[in-house]
XYZ file of C-alpha atoms in Angstrom:
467
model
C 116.788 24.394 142.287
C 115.988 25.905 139.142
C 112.561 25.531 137.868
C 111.481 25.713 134.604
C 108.160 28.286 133.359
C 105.258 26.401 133.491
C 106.266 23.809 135.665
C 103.716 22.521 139.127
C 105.592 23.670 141.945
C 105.323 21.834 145.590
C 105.495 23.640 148.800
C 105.812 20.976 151.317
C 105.575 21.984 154.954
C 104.316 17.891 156.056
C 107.665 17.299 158.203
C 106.370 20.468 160.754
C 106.342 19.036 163.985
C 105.091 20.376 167.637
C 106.990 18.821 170.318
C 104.186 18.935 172.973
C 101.467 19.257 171.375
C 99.384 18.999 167.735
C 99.561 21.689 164.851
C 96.302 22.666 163.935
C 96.517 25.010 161.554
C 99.128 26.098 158.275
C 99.348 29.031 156.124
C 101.412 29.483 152.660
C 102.399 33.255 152.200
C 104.132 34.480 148.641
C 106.279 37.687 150.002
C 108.785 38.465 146.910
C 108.927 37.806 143.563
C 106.710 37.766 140.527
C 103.153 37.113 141.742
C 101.448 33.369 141.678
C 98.668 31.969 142.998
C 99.003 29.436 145.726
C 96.938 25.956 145.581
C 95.624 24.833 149.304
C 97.653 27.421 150.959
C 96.134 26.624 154.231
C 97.624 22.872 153.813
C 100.736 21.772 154.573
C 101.881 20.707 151.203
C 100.582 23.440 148.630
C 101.555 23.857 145.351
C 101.755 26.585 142.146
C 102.753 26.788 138.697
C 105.861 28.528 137.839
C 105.767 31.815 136.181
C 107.274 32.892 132.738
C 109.753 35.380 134.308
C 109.836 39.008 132.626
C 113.366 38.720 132.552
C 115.931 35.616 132.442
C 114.884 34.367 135.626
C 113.206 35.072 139.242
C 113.476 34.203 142.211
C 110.209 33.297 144.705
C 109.851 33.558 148.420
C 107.443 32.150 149.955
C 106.665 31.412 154.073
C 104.800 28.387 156.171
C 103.220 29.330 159.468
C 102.235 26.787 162.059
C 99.577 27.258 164.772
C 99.367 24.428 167.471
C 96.831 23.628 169.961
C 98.156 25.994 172.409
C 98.235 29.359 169.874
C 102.088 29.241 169.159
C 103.089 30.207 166.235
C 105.990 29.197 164.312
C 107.057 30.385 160.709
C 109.667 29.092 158.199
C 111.034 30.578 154.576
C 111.971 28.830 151.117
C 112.891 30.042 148.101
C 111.876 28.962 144.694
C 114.199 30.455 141.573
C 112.203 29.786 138.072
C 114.523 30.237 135.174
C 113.613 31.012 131.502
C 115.905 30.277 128.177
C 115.733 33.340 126.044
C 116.894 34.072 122.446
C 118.230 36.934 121.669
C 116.262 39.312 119.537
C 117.875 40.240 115.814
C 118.776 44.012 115.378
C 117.908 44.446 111.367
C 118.951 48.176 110.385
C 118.374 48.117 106.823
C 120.445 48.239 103.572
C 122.566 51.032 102.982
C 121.352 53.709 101.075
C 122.697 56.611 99.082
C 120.511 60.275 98.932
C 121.377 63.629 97.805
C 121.467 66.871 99.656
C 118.065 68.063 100.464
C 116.126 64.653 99.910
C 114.557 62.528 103.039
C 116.846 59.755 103.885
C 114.760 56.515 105.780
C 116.743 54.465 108.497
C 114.714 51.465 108.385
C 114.707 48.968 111.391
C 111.447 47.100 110.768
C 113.162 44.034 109.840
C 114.469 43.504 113.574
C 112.406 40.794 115.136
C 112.617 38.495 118.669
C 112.547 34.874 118.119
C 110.640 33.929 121.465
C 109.054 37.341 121.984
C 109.050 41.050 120.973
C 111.388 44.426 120.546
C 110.595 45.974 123.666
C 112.720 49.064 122.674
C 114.518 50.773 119.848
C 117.219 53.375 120.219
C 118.673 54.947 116.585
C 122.009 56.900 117.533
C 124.345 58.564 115.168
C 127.934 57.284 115.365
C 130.127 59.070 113.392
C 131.764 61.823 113.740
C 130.747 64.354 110.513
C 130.852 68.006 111.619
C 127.041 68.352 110.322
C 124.267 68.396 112.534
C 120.949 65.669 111.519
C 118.022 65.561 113.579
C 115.727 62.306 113.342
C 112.351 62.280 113.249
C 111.996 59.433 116.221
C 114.800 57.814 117.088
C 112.830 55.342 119.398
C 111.000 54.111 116.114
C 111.871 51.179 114.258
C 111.647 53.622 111.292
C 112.484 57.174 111.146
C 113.649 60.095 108.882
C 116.035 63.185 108.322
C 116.538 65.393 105.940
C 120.074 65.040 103.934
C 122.598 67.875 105.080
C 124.095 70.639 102.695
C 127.720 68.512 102.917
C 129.680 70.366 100.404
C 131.365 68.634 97.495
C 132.708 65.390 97.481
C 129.383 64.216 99.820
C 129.641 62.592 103.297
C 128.680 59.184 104.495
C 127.077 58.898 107.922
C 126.722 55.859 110.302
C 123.735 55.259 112.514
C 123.339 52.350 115.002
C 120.105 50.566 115.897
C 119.884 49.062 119.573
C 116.653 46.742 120.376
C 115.798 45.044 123.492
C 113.452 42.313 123.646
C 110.837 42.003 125.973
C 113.336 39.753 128.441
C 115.653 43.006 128.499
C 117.928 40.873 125.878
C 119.937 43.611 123.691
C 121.303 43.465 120.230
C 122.324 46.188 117.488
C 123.162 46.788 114.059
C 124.603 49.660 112.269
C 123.972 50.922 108.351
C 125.581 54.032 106.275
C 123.639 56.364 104.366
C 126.094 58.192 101.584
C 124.855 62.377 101.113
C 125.484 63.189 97.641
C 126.901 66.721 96.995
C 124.421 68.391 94.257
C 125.256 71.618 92.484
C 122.372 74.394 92.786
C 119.747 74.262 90.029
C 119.240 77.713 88.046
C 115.718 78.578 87.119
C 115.176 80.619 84.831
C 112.894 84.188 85.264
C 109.002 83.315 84.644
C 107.884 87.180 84.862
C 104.045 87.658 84.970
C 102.087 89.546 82.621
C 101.262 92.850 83.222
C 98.361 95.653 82.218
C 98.876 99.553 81.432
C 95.717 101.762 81.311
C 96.342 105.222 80.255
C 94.292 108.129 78.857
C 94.915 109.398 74.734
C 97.752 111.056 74.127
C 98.831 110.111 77.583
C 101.962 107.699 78.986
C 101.414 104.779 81.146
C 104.135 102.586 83.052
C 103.886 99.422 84.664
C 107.122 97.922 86.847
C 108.159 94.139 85.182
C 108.927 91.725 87.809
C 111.202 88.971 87.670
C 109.518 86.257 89.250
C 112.593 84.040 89.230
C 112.486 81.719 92.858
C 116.332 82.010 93.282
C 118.046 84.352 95.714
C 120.233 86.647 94.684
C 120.229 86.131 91.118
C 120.141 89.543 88.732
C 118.426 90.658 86.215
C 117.969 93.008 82.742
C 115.640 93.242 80.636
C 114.884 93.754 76.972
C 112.206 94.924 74.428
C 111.164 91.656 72.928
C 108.200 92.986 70.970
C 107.300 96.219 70.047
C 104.070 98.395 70.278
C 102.049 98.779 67.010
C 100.570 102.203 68.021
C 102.946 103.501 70.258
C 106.408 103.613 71.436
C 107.939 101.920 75.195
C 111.040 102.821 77.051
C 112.584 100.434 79.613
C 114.524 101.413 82.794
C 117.451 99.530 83.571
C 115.413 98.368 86.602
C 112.298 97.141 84.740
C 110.224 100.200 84.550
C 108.473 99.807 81.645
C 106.685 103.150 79.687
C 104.426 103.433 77.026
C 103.821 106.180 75.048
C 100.657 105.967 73.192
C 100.701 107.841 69.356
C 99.073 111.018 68.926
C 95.156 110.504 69.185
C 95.343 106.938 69.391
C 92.788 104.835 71.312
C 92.016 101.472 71.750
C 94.555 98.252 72.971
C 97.965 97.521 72.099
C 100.391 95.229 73.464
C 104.083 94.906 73.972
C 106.607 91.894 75.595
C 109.554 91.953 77.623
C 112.386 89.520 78.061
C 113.680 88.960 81.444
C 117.793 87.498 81.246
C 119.034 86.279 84.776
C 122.662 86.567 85.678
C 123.070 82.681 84.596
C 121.778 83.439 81.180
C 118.501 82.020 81.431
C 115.087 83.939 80.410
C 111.911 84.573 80.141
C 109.202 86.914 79.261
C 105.877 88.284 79.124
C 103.424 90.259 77.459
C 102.150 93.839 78.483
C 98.877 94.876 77.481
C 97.782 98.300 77.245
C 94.754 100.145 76.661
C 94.348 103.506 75.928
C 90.559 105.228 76.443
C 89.129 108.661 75.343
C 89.860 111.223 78.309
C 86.918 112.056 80.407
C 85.162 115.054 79.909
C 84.309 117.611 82.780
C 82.135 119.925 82.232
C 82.523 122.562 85.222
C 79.339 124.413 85.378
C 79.798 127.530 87.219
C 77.258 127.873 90.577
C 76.135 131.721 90.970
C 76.204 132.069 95.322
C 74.256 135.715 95.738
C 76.914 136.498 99.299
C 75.769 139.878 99.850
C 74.060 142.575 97.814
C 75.840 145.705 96.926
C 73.930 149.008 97.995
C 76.787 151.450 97.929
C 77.191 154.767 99.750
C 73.284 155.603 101.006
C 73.902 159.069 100.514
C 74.798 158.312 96.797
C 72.937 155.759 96.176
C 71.264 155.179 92.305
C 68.000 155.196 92.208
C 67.698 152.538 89.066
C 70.164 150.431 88.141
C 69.957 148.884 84.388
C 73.435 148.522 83.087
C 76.871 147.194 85.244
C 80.110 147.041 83.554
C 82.967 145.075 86.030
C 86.464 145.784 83.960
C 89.977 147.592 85.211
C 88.514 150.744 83.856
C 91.148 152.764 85.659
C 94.127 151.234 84.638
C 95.600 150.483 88.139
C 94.964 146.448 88.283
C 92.397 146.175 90.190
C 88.370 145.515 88.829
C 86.156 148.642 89.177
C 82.548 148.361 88.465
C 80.490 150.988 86.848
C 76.712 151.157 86.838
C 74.658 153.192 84.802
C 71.743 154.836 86.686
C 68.468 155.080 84.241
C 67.015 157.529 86.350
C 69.325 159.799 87.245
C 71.109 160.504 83.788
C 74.639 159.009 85.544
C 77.098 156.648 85.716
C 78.760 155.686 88.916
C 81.828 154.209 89.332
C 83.153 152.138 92.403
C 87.064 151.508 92.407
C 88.331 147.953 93.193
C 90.773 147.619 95.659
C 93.225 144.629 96.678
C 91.217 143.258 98.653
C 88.903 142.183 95.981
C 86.029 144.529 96.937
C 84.824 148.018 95.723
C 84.658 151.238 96.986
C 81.612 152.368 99.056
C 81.580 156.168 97.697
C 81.592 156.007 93.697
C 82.936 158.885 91.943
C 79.772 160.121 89.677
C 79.956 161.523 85.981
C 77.008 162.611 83.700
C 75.694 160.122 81.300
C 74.317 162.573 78.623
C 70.672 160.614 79.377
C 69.705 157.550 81.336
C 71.922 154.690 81.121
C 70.413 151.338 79.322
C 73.702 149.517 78.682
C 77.307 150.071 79.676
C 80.497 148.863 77.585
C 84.113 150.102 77.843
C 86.985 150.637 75.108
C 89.710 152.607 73.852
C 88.103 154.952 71.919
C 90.278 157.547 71.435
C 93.457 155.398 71.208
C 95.486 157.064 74.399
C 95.908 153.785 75.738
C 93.170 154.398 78.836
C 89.960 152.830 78.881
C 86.382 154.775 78.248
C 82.846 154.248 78.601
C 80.732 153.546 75.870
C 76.855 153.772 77.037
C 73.095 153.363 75.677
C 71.248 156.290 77.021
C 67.780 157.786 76.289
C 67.942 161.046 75.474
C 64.111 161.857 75.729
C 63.813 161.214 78.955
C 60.593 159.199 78.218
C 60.582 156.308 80.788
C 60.811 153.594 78.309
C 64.339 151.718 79.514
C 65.033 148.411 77.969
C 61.630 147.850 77.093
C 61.337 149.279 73.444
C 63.986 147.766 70.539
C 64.537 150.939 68.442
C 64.003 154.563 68.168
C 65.324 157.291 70.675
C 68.617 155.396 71.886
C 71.703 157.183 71.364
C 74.958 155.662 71.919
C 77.058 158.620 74.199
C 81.265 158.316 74.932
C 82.897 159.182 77.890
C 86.567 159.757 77.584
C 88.614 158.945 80.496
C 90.978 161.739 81.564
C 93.373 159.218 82.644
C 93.254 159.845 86.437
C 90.430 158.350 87.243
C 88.134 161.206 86.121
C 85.549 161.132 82.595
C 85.064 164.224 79.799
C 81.660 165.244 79.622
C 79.730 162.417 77.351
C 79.669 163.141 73.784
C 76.034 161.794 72.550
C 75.336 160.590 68.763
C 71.738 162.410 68.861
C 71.385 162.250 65.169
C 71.071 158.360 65.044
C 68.913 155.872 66.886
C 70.552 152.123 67.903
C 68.859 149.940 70.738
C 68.989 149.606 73.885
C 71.695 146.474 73.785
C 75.594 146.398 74.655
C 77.536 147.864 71.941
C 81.008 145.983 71.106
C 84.252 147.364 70.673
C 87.440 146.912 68.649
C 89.942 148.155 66.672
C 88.832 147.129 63.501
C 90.574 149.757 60.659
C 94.062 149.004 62.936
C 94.824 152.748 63.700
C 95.175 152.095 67.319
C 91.719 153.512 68.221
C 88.962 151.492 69.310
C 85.650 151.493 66.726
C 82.159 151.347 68.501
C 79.130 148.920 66.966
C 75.608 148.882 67.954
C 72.656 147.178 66.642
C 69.117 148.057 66.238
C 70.168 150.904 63.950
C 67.898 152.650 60.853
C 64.092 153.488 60.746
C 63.755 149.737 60.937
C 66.032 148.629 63.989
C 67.248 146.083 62.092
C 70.751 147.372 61.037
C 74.179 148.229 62.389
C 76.101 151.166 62.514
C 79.829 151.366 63.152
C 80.969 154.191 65.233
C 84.923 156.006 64.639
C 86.528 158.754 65.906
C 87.264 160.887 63.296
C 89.829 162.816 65.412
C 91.683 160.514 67.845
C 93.655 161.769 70.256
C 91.699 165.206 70.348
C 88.260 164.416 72.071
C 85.851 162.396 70.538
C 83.544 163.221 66.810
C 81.338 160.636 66.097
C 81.390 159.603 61.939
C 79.244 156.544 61.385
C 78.802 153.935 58.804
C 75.379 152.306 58.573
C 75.841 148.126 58.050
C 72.153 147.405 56.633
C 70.503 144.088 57.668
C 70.193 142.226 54.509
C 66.484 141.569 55.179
């Protein structure tokens, strides 16, 4: 028979029997189905309570064993089948809904419900047949998501299907459309950042302008939207902007640029610019003493006061002449290519001993002479007095590399300081001027040749100091 859940069950094993003998003991045994629990199972009539089955129904086995006096055993079998009615559970899979490409769509199941139990398990499945591909978030959820296809104009409408089962294994579904809207692709328009330019005065500065529009494969121009009030700007077809600042302007400016996309929309932004003083760098020169210059040993001057380094020979290169205070001479070592000297120096008479050393065209044959301080006395003094006993002497170069004997000015005094040279009467001979000239040392005489071309004659023109 079929038994009902709940219901008090008999096992009745009271018409066992032993035909020569007594029974003395019994034993119920459950062997199959869902599990009870047996009341006297060690009587002959036992008894249980019939289970709520997991599914519609179930079926029970369950077994008697007899002992008699003698230790026989004898067993016997029934079956008990408990039954269960079940409602079917209600498959709920929402209202229809419409979304546009892009957006979240919801299925939503979370109405479904069991009358006499609960949704065991939910299975969302796409039915139609739409060549686009959706993937849900959980389809074993009551309610999941996707994300609306691209789906072209004209839109698509999709069916899904919800299948529940209720906790007795009972099934039941329910299907709902969701409509994809076709939407046409929103423009935005450029939103280009503002942007800086630092330059020096009287220098240009650029800066690149970028678009900053989100949409692929747009393109761009741009535009002068403002100008510069101290300056002018130039603008690639790219977006290089360039300012140009006016002439000895400092301080900040600004200019803006409009950005125009390919669908006409735009933006801009503003540039500002600043425009500082150039640094200045002062490059002090560092004096490094490398080696010290001795010369030829065998040659060697004995007091050096005066060193002129100039391309006294005409050939490129630097020569250096030194004027020897002791020795009445002048010494000169010829450069080379290689940046150094000579170690022999070709020697020439000073006309007395050398306190200063200048060079010049004196005689206007386009070669360069020597122009010297020398004291004529011989008396020792050098640099140390300011006036009386220098004479200035010439040396004309022979131009081969060779000096004339000196011609010395013993008639007038000057001190013991670098004379300058110049052309200053235009005749294409260099004039000579020395200070410290006069009984006083305080004035200046000028120095000309009176003859150029034909040696050197000293006339002289005496600048007085006016004090």
């Amino acid at each position: 028979d079929n038994i009902a859940p709940g219901t008090t069950v008999t096992l009745d094993g009271s018409a066992s029997y032993d035909s020569d003998g007594t029974i003395v003991s019994y034993l119920w045994t459950q062997y199959s189905g869902e599990e009870v629990t047996i009341t006297n199972p060690t009587n002959p009539v036992a008894s249980f309570i019939a289970p709520n089955p997991t599914y519609l129904s179930t079926v029970i086995g369950f077994s008697l064993t007899a002992t008699d006096s003698d230790g026989y055993q004898s067993t016997s079998y029934t079956f008990v089948s408990v039954t269960t009615s079940n409602a079917t559970p209600v498959a709920d899979a929402g209202a229809d809904t419409t979304v546009n490409e892009g957006q979240t769509a919801t299925l939503d199941g979370s109405a479904s419900y069991d009358p006499d139990g609960t949704i065991a398990t939910v299975i969302w499945t796409r039915v139609d047949s739409l060549p686009y591909t959706i993937v849900l978030a959980d389809p074993t959820s009551l309610t999941t998501t996707f994300t609306a296809p691209d789906v072209g104009a004209g839109g698509a409408t999709f069916t899904f299907n919800l299948l529940v089962y209720d906790d007795k294994g009972t099934p039941a579904y329910d299907e709902v459309l969701v409509t994809v809207n076709d939407v046409a692709t929103v423009n935005h328009p450029p939103s280009p950042p503002n942007k800086a330019i630092s330059t020096t005065r009287d220098s240009s500065g650029s800066v690149a302008i970028t678009a900053g529009d989100p949409d692929a494969g747009d393109t761009f121009q741009y535009s002068i939207k403002t100008l510069p009030a101290h300056g002018a700007v130039a603008l690639s077809a790219s977006g290089l902007a360039t300012y140009v600042p006016e002439l000895g302007f400092t301080g900040s400016d600004s200019f803006s640029v409009t950005v125009t996309d390919n669908h006409g929309a735009s933006g801009f932004c503003v540039v500002s610019v600043t425009v500082t003083a150039p640094s200045t760098v002062i490059d002090e020169p560092v004096l490094v003493i490398s080696t010290t210059f001795t010369g030829d040993p065998a040659s060697t001057f004995t007091d050096a006061l005066a060193v002129l380094i100039e391309d006294i020979s005409g050939d490129g290169y630097a020569d250096m002449a030194v004027g020897d205070a002791t020795g009445a001479g002048v010494f000169v070592y010829l450069g080379n290519a290689a940046g150094g000297f000579s170690a022999t120096p070709l020697s020439f008479p000073a006309g007395g001993k050398v306190l200063a050393i200048t060079s010049g065209d004196i005689n206007g044959d386009g070669v360069q002479d020597l122009v010297l301080v020398v004291d004529t006395a011989v008396t020792g003094r050098k640099g140390a007095a300011v006036s009386g006993g220098f004479n200035l002497s010439v040396l004309l170069s022979d131009g081969s590399g060779g000096y004339e004997d000196p011609a010395v000015d013993t008639s007038g005094s000057v001190a013991p300081s670098t004379p300058a040279t110049g052309d200053l009467d235009g005749d294409g001979a260099d004039e000579i001027a020395a200070a410290g000239a006069g009984a006083q040392g305080n004035n200046v005489v000028v120095y000309d040749d009176s003859d150029p071309g034909a040696g050197f004659t000293f006339e002289s023109l005496l600048i007085p100091s006016p004090n």
